[in-house]
XYZ file of C-alpha atoms in Angstrom:
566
model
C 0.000 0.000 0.000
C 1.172 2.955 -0.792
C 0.897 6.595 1.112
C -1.659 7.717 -0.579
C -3.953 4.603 -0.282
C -3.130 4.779 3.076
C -4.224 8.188 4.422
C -7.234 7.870 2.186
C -7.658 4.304 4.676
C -7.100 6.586 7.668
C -9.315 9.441 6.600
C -12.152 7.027 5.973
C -11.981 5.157 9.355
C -11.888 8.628 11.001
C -14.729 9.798 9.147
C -16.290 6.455 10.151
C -15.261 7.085 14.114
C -17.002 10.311 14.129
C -20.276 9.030 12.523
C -20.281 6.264 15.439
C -19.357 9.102 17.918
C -21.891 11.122 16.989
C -24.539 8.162 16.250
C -23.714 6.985 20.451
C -24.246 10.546 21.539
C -27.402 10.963 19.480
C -28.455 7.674 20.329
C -28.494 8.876 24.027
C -31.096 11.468 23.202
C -33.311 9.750 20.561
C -33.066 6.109 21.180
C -35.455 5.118 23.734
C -34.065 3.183 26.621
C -30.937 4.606 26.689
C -31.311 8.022 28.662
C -34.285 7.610 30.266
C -33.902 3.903 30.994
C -30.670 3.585 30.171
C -30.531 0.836 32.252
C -33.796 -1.207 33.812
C -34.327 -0.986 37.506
C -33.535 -4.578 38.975
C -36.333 -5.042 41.924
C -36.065 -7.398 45.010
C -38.630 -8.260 47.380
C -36.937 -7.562 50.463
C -39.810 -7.818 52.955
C -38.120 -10.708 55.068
C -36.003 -8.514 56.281
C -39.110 -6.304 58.060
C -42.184 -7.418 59.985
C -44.502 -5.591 57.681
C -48.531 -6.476 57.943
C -49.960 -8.639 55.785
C -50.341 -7.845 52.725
C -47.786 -5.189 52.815
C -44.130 -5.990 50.914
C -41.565 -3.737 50.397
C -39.511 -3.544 47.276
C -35.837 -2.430 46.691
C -34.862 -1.015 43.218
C -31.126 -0.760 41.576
C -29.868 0.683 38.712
C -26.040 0.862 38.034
C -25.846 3.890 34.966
C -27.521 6.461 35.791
C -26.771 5.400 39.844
C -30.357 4.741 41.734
C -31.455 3.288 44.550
C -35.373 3.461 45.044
C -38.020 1.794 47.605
C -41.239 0.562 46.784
C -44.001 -0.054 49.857
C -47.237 -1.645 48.720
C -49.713 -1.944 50.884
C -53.140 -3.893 50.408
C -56.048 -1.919 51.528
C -57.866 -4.665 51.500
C -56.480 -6.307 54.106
C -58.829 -5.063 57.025
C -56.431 -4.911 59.989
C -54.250 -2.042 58.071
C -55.059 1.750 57.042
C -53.338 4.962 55.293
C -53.493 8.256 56.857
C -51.221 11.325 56.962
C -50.155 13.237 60.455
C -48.898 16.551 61.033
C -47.304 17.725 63.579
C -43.845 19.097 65.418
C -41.044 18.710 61.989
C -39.244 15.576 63.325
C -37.243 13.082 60.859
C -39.004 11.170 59.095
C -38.396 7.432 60.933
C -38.592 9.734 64.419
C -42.033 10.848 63.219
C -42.939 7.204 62.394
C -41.609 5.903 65.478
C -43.658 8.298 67.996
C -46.568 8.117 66.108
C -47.042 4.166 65.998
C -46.807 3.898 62.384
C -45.511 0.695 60.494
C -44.041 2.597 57.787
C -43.589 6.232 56.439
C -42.762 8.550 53.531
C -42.492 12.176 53.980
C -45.301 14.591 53.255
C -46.030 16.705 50.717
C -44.371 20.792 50.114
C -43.583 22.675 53.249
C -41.350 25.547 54.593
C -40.312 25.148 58.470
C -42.946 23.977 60.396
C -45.889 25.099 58.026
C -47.201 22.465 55.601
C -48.206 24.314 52.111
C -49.661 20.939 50.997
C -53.207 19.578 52.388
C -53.196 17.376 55.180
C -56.489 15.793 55.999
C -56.853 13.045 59.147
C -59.804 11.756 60.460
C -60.131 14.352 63.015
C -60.418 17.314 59.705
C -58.629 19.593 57.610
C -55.211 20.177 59.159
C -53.233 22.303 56.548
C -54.672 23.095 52.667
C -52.918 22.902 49.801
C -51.720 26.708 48.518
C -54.345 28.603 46.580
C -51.935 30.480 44.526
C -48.669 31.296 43.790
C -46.429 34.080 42.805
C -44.095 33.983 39.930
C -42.503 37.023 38.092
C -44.340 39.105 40.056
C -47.798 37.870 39.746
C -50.365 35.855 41.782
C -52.150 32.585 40.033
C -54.635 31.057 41.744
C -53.668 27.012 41.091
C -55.423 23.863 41.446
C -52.664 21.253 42.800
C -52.615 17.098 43.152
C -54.509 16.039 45.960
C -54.150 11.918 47.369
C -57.104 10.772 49.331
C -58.943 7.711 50.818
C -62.777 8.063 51.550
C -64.855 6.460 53.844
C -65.757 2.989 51.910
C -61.709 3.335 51.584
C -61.394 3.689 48.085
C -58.250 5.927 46.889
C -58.073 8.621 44.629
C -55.902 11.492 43.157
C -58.005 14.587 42.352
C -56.642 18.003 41.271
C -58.361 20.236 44.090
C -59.278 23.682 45.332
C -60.423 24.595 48.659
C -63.153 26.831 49.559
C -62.534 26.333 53.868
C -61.273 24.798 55.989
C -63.928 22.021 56.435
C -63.797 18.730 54.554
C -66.605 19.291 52.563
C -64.918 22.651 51.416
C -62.843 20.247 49.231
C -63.656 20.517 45.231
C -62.352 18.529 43.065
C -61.833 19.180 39.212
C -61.620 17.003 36.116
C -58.600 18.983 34.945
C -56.287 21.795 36.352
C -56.452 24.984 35.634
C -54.759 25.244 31.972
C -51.325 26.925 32.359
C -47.866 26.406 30.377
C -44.842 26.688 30.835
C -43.835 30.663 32.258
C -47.750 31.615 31.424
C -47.557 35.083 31.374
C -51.255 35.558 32.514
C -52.871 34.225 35.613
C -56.100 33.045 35.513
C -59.062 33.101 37.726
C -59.691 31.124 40.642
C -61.566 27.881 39.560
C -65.702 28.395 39.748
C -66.584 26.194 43.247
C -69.868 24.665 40.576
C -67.850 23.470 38.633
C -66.387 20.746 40.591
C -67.452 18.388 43.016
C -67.290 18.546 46.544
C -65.449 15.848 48.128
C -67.811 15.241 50.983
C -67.012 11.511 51.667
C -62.866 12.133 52.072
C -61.479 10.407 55.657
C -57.625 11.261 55.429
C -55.495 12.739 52.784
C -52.519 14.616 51.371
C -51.165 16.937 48.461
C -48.620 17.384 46.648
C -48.291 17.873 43.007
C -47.896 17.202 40.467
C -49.991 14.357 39.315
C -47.718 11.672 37.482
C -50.510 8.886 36.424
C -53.893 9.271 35.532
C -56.220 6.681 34.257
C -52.958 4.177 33.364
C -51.451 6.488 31.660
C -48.164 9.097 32.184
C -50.580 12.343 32.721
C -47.837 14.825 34.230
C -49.214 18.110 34.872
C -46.172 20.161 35.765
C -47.051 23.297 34.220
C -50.568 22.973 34.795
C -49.710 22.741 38.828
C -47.009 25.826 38.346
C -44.336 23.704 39.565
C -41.727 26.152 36.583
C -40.372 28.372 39.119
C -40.865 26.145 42.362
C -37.126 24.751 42.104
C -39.545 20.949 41.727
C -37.342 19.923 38.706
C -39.525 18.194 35.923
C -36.673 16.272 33.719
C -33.663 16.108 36.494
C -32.813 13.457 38.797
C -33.694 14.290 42.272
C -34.476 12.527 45.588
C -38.610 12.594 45.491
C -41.437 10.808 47.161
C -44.695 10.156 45.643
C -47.994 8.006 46.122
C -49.711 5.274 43.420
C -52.611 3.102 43.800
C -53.356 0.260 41.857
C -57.500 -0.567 40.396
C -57.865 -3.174 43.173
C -56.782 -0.823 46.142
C -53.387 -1.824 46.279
C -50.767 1.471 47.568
C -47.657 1.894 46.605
C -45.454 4.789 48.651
C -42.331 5.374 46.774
C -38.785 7.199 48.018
C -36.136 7.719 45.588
C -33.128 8.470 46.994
C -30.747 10.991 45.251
C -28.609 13.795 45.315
C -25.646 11.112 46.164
C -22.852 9.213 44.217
C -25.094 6.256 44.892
C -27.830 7.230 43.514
C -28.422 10.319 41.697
C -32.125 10.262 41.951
C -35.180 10.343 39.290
C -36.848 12.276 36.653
C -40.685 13.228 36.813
C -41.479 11.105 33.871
C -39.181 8.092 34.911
C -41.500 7.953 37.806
C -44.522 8.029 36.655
C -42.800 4.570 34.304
C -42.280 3.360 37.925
C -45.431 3.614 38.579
C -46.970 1.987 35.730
C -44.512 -0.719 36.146
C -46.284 -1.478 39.260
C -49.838 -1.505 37.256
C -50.773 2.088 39.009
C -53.750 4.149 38.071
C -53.150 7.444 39.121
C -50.129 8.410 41.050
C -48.997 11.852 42.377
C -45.492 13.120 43.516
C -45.557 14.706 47.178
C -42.125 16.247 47.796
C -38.414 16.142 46.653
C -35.219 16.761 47.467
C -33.052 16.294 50.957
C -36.230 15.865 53.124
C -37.479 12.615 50.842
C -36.919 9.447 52.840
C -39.137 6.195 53.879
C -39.376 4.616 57.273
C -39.865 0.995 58.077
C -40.097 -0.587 61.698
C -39.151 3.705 63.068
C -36.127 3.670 61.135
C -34.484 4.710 57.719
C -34.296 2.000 55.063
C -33.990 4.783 52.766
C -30.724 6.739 52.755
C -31.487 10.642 52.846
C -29.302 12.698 51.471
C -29.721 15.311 54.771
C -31.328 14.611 58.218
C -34.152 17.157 57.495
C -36.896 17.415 59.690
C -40.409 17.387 58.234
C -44.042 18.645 59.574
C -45.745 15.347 57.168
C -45.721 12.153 56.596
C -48.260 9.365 55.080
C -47.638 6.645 57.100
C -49.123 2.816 57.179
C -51.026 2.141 60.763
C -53.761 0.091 62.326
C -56.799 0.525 60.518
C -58.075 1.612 63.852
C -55.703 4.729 63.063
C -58.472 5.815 60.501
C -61.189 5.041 62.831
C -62.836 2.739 60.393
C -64.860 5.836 58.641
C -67.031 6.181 61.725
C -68.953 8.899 63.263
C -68.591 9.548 66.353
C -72.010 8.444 68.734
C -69.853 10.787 71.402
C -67.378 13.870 71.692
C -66.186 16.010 73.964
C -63.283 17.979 75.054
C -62.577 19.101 78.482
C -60.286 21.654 79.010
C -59.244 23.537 82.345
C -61.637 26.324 82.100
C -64.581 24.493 82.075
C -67.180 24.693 85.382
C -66.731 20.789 85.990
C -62.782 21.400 86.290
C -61.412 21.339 89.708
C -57.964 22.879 90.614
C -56.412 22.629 93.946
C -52.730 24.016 95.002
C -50.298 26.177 93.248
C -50.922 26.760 89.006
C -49.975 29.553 86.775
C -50.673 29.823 83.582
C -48.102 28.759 80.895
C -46.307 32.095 78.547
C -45.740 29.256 75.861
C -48.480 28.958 72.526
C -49.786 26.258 71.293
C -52.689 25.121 74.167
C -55.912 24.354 73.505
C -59.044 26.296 73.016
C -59.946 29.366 74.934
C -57.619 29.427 78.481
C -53.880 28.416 78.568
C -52.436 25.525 79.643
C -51.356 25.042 83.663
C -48.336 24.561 84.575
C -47.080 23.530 88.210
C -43.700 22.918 89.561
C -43.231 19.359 90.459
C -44.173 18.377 94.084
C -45.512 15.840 96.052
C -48.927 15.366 94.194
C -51.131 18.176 95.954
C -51.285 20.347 93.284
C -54.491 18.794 91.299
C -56.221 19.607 88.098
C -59.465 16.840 88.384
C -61.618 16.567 84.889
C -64.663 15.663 85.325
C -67.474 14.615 82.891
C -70.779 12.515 81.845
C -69.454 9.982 79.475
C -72.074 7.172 77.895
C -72.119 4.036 79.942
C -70.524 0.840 79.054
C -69.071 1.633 76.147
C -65.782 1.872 74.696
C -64.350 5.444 75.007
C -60.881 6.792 73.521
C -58.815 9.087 75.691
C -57.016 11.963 74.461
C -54.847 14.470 76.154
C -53.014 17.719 74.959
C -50.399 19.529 76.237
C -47.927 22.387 75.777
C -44.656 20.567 75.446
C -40.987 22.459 76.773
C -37.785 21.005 77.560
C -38.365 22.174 80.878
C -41.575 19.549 81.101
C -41.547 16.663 83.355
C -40.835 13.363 81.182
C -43.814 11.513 83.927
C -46.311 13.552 84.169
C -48.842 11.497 86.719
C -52.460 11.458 84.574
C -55.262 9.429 86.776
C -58.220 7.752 84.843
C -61.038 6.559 87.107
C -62.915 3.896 85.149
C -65.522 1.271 85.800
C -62.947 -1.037 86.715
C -61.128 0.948 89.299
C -58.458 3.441 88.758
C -55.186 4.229 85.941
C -51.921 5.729 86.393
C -50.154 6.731 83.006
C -47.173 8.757 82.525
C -46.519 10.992 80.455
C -43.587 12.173 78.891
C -44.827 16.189 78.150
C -41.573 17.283 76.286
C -42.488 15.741 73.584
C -45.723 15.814 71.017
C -47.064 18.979 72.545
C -50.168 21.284 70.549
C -51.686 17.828 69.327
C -54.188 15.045 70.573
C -52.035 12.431 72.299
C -53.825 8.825 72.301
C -53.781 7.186 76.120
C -56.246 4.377 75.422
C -59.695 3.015 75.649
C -61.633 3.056 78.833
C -65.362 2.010 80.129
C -66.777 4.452 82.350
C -69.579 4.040 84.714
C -71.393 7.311 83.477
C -72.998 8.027 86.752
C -70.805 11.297 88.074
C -67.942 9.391 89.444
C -65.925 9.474 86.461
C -62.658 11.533 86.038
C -59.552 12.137 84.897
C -56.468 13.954 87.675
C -53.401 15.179 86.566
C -51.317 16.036 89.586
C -47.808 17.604 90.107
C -46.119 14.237 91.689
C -43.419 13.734 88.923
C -39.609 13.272 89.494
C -38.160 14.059 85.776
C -38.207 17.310 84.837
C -39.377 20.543 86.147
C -42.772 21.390 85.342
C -46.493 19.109 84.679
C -48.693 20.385 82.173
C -52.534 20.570 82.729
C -54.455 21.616 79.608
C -56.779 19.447 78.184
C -58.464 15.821 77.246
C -60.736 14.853 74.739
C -63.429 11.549 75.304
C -64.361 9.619 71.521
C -66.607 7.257 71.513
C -68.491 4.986 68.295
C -70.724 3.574 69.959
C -69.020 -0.119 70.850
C -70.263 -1.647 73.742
C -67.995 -2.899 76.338
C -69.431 -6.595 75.797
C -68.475 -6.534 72.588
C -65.025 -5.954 73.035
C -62.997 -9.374 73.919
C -60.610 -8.490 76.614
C -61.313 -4.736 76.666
C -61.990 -5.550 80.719
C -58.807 -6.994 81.034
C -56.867 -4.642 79.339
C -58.119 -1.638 81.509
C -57.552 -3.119 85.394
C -55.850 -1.414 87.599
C -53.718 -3.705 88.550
C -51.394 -3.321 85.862
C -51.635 0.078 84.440
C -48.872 0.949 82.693
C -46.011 -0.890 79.984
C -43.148 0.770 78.331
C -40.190 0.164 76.476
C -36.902 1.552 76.236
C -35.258 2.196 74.105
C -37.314 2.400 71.276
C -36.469 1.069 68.610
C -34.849 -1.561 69.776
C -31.594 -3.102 68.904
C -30.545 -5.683 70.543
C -32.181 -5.553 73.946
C -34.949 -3.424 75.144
C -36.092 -3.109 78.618
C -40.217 -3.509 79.516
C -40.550 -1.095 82.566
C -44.082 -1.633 84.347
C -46.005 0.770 86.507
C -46.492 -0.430 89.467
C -45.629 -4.069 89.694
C -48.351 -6.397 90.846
C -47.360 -8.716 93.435
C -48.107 -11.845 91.742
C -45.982 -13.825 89.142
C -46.945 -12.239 85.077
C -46.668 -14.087 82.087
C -44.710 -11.967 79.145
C -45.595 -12.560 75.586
C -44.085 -10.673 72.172
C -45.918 -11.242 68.816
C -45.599 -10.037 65.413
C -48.172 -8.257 63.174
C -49.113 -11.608 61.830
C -49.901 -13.072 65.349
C -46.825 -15.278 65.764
C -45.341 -16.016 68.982
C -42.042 -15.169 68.988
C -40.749 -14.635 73.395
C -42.559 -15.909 75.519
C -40.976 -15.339 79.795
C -42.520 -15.677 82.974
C -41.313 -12.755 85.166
C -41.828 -13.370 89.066
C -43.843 -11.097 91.186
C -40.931 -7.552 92.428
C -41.694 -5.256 95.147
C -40.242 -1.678 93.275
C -42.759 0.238 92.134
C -40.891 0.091 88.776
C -39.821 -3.149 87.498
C -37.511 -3.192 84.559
C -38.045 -6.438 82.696
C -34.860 -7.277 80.117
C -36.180 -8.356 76.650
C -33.343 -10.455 74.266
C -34.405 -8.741 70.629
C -31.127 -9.795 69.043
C -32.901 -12.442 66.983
C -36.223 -10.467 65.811
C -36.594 -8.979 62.359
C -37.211 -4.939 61.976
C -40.332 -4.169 62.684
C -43.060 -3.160 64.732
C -43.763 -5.956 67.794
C -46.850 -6.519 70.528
C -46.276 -7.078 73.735
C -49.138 -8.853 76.239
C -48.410 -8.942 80.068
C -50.646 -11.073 81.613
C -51.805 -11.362 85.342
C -54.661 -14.006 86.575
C -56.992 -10.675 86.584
C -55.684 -8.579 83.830
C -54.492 -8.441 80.141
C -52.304 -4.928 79.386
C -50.672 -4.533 75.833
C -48.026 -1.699 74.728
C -45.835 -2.356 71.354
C -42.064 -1.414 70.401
C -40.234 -1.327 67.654
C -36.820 -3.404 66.427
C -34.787 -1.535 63.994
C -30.943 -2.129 63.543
């Protein structure tokens, strides 16, 4: 070969180089698969490694190029024992928010700034935060219409683009479509027409977020419809996001991408809505994104955030009992310390902190030797089952066992409570029977040992209606013999300690299930004359997850749960 042949050999496999050069780069762009999917997500089961409900599996997705790590929880809402709800509340980490509330599992919430939630939150109890009306961009104010998840009372899910007109549940309207904006609309338009849509009377518990991903089986993403241009809430980049997805036969699936990390750089808009349709979803709607996104199983992380940033939301998996089964109430009341029936003996002062209920602050009294009294009393119904609420201002100068009384048809309570924590919201202390004839009441007194000051502010009675025959073991589980079970820590790793409140002098028999019923400790601990007994529990060999624990006597049945996470 001579030189000549030969650089016209070399200039044709150069020319030949750059079309393949330029065919991989295009390729990356117009061939699909290959950005968006450049690689499929490989997804394991890895529920065995949680004690989930049934029903309920967890998924973990992998991708190598572009780096992702993402979780899939589904839970089957038609598993009876199981519900869905949102809380709000003091901004906590996600798996701390989980944890204190009781939850199985958690994702964060929808938009917020601080402690204020700009997405709706709706619980069985009402409205507790709306989703924004409008927005400002360049400027300007438009009214928008955002993604809205929600279960009603049959429990039946749905995603609705919404607009509210109060603060009431039944101020909810829902709209076919959002308001019709593109991208860096230069002219707001008018607040939607409330007769236009439908008001979603029938809604138990919900959240927002935006914007919708899925509708009707199909990738429906609304982004400049919602007015997320503008909102930082990337549309094409990877990002760490959460989001929401049911399936036609009620079937949820919470999702947590985790990004904004050399493991996993995170998710695009439209690659999650493919997620979601991989999973045969419906509808599905993102909630949030960014450092805040992470999912909680058993109170702690299996998702890895990118920060530790404390949220005001989460949608979490509970009890159905959680949702209260779609019930109305057949009683309510809240009794606060203002109210004629109150009686307060010894030394109170009002609180300086917000944050108590209704009308009159909350009481505060330096701890003491239990004379200083604030005694609740009240008419409940008879023989039925009643739920007990109480609320309080939380402080870090708050006694960590506050001393609450609960006299009952079948003698008398102690609980403690720990009032640093979960202040300015309705704190769940069990069901009771009450006699309903005037002897009835609840005492909070000052006779605490950690921390400073006890809290007196309020309690609220909920009842549906069950009768106490009804109940199996609801007699047992209320004696005051044994009146109080808790574990520490919680979660759990490899030990946890049952302390119990006082210690009946009789031998108790100790048993630990899991959600599906299964024995797994079982410990007879002898009869101990402290007034605190702390029982030693070997975890070491239980799965993550959310456990029962029953402490028997010959007389009584009491039941507390804790939580194994490693």
């Amino acid at each position: 070969m001579n030189f000549q042949n030969r650089d016209f050999v070399w200039c044709m496999i150069e020319v030949a180089s750059r079309n393949l050069l330029w065919f991989a780069l295009l390729s990356l762009f117009f061939i699909p698969g290959t950005l968006l999917h450049s690689q499929t997500i490989q997804w394991k089961d890895v529920s065995g490694t949680q004690n989930l409900p049934q029903g309920s599996r967890l998924w973990k997705g992998t991708r190598t190029s572009p780096a992702l790590v993402i979780w899939a929880l589904e839970v089957d809402l038609n598993n009876p024992s199981v519900g869905l709800r949102p809380y709000l509340g003091t901004p906590r980490l996600v798996s701390d928010f989980s944890r204190e509330e009781g939850a199985y599992a958690a994702i964060n919430g929808g938009f917020f700034g601080g402690s204020t939630s700009y997405s709706a939150v709706v619980t069985p109890d009402g409205v507790k935060a709306q989703n924004v009306g409008s927005v400002t961009r360049n400027g300007l104010s438009y009214p928008v219409m955002r993604g809205f998840f929600s279960i009603d009372k049959q429990l039946n899910p749905s995603i609705d683009w919404i607009y509210h007109y109060g603060n009431a549940s039944s101020d909810i309207v829902s709209f076919a479509a959002p308001l019709q904006y593109t991208a860096n609309d230069p002219s707001p338009r008018s607040a939607p027409d409330k007769a236009s849509g439908q008001a979603m009377e029938n809604v138990l518990a919900g959240i927002g977020g935006g914007p919708v991903l899925v509708q009707n089986g199909v990738s429906f993403i609304t982004y400049n419809q919602e007015i997320m241009w503008g909102s930082g809430v990337g549309l094409s980049n990877r990002d760490a996001r959460t989001a929401v997805g049911y399936t036609s036969d009620k079937r949820i699936f919470l999702i947590t991408a985790e990004g904004r990390q050399n493991t996993s750089e995170g998710i695009s808009l439209p690659e999650l809505a493919e997620v979601f349709l991989y999973f045969s979803c419906t509808d599905a709607l993102n909630l949030d994104g960014g450092g805040s996104s992470g999912m909680a199983v058993g109170g702690a992380f299996v998702s890895s955030p990118s920060e530790q940033r404390k949220v005001p939301s989460i949608l979490a998996l509970t009890d159905r009992k959680a949702l209260q089964e779609g019930w109305q109430p057949t009683f309510e009341k809240a009794i606060d310390t203002h109210d004629t029936t109150t009686v307060i003996k010894g030394s109170w002062t009002e609180s300086a902190n917000a944050g108590y209920f209704g009308i009159s602050r909350a009481l505060i009294s330096a701890r003491g030797n239990g004379a200083s009294t604030v005694e609740y009393h009240f008419s409940p119904p008879r023989d039925t089952v009643v739920q007990v609420y109480a609320w309080w201002v939380s402080s870090a100068n708050r006694c960590k066992d506050t001393p609450i009384q609960i006299r009952h048809k079948y003698g008398e309570t102690l609980l403690r409570a720990d009032q640093t924590q979960r202040g300015s919201t309705w704190n769940f202390l069990g069901d009771f029977v009450f006699k309903g004839d005037g002897t009835d009441y609840i005492r909070i007194n000052n006779q605490a040992t950690l921390g400073e000051y006890v809290v007196a502010d309020a309690f609220r009675l909920v009842s549906f209606g069950v009768p106490d025959s009804e109940v199996s073991g609801n007699k047992e589980q209320i004696l005051s013999d044994l009146v109080r079970l808790q574990t520490t820590p919680n979660p759990a790793n490899d030990v946890a300690y049952l302390l119990v409140y006082p210690t009946p002098a009789i031998t108790m028999h100790l048993t630990i299930t899991d959600y599906h019923g299964r024995v797994v400790y079982l410990r007879n601990v002898e009869a101990g004359s402290e007034m605190t007994t702390s029982i030693p529990i070997d975890t070491s060999s239980l799965l993550n997850g959310v456990y029962n624990i029953s402490l028997s006597t010959p007389s009584s049945n009491f039941h507390t749960r804790f939580i194994v996470s490693r």
